[in-house]
Amino acid sequence: MIRGFGDALAESRSLLRRRVEEAHEVIHAVLAGVPGAFPEVAPAPDDRRALQDHAYAVLRTYLDPFMAMVFNGEESVRLAVGGKRLKKVARRLHDALEECAAAYEPVADLAEALADASPGYRTVTYERVSAALIVLAAWDASHEGPARELTESLLRSVERDGRIRLGLFVCPPVDFTRINGDQPELYLRDHMHGSVLSRLAGRLRELFRGLEGAEVDVELRTLIGDTDEDDYLWYGVPAPSHLDRLALDARREALIAAVTHYLTEEVPGARGGQPRVFRGAALAVERLSAKAPSAQCRNVYASVLADPFAYFDRQDIEAEMAIMRGLWAPGSYYEGLPEPDGDVLAGIVVRKFATYAMQGRLLRELEPDLVLVQTERPPLLRARMLNAGWDGTGRSSLPTVDFFEPEDR
């Protein structure tokens, strides 16, 4: 894996902590027999900024005076640790301090800029949001600078709760070749291996690893998009008459545990065990079908359905139709379902656009300061679909960072 900004921050902190521990060992050895009075060595703090202050105090209070005692001409004092060792430990601690300060310089610079642009937050909020923004920007395949909506959402979240809020849609794992069997509800699989999520897991893990390294606490809200069939697909490709809806609902409910396990399962790696995608207790996995849309959300769906060209142009419709035709190819998502003709597929696409517009509004209503990790292609079209419920321009009301590079504009 390519070493990223979060890794660099984590390594600089880890190095500084090792050098502080090394200095503590030397100081304790010296204090056991040094003449004169020195204060007791305080434990190394966990907080990075406090650790840096502690390291400076260790140099100033102990290591520098010890060396002055050893290298004092005819009045030099013999200590339990020789001058050569003291010099080496002091130099290594000083170098680690400089490396840590250099690693965090971009965070400090951006925090200062944020404080000027959006005054009123705590210093620690600006620092944490700055670290988050740098990691997110490096990962975001859109290659665009952070939008103001994204920055403000992060600032509010961190100021209020000490963490950022990220959202993730997960496509249910399906095998539609089973749809015409005796138990058509088995088309919804009960595990995530080989799913769409499994193909995204590696790069998603890079994002969360980077945020971990930058000491950015994350709350991840994962929504299983289990309404697609009812919202648009079954309108053009009718569901089997013997589909057991209760059994299907039970399988949808079981997916919560399956997705949770898949996201957090420890897997071996070059640096030892690590979660497949996300580490941390602040993980919520929910079914989208369990979220009752508000009246405003339902109005969005109805409005797009009634007049799709008030929100999208014909090129958008045609682009999505081309994408969906590919989903009926052998080995693809809808293999096993009868492929609709052009007119039916156009109707499915319009309902899909209405669904996404409703979901974008629902997501923003559920969590106003959520930033969506957008993992679908084409990202620019998906942004217009998700934000159609806010205005007619497609400008982002739902802050996102994109997994994929944007399509040609």
CSV table of N, CA, C and O in Angstrom, one decimal, residues 149 275 360 407:
chain,number,residue,atom,x,y,z
A,149,GLU,N,-19.6,23.2,1.8
A,149,GLU,CA,-20.6,22.3,2.5
A,149,GLU,C,-19.9,21.2,3.2
A,149,GLU,O,-20.2,20.9,4.4
A,275,PRO,N,-8.7,-4.5,10.1
A,275,PRO,CA,-10.0,-4.7,9.7
A,275,PRO,C,-10.1,-4.7,8.2
A,275,PRO,O,-9.4,-3.9,7.5
A,360,GLY,N,-31.2,10.8,-1.6
A,360,GLY,CA,-30.3,11.9,-1.3
A,360,GLY,C,-30.9,12.8,-0.3
A,360,GLY,O,-30.2,13.3,0.7
A,407,GLU,N,-16.5,11.2,-14.7
A,407,GLU,CA,-16.7,11.0,-16.1
A,407,GLU,C,-16.4,12.3,-16.9
A,407,GLU,O,-16.4,13.4,-16.3
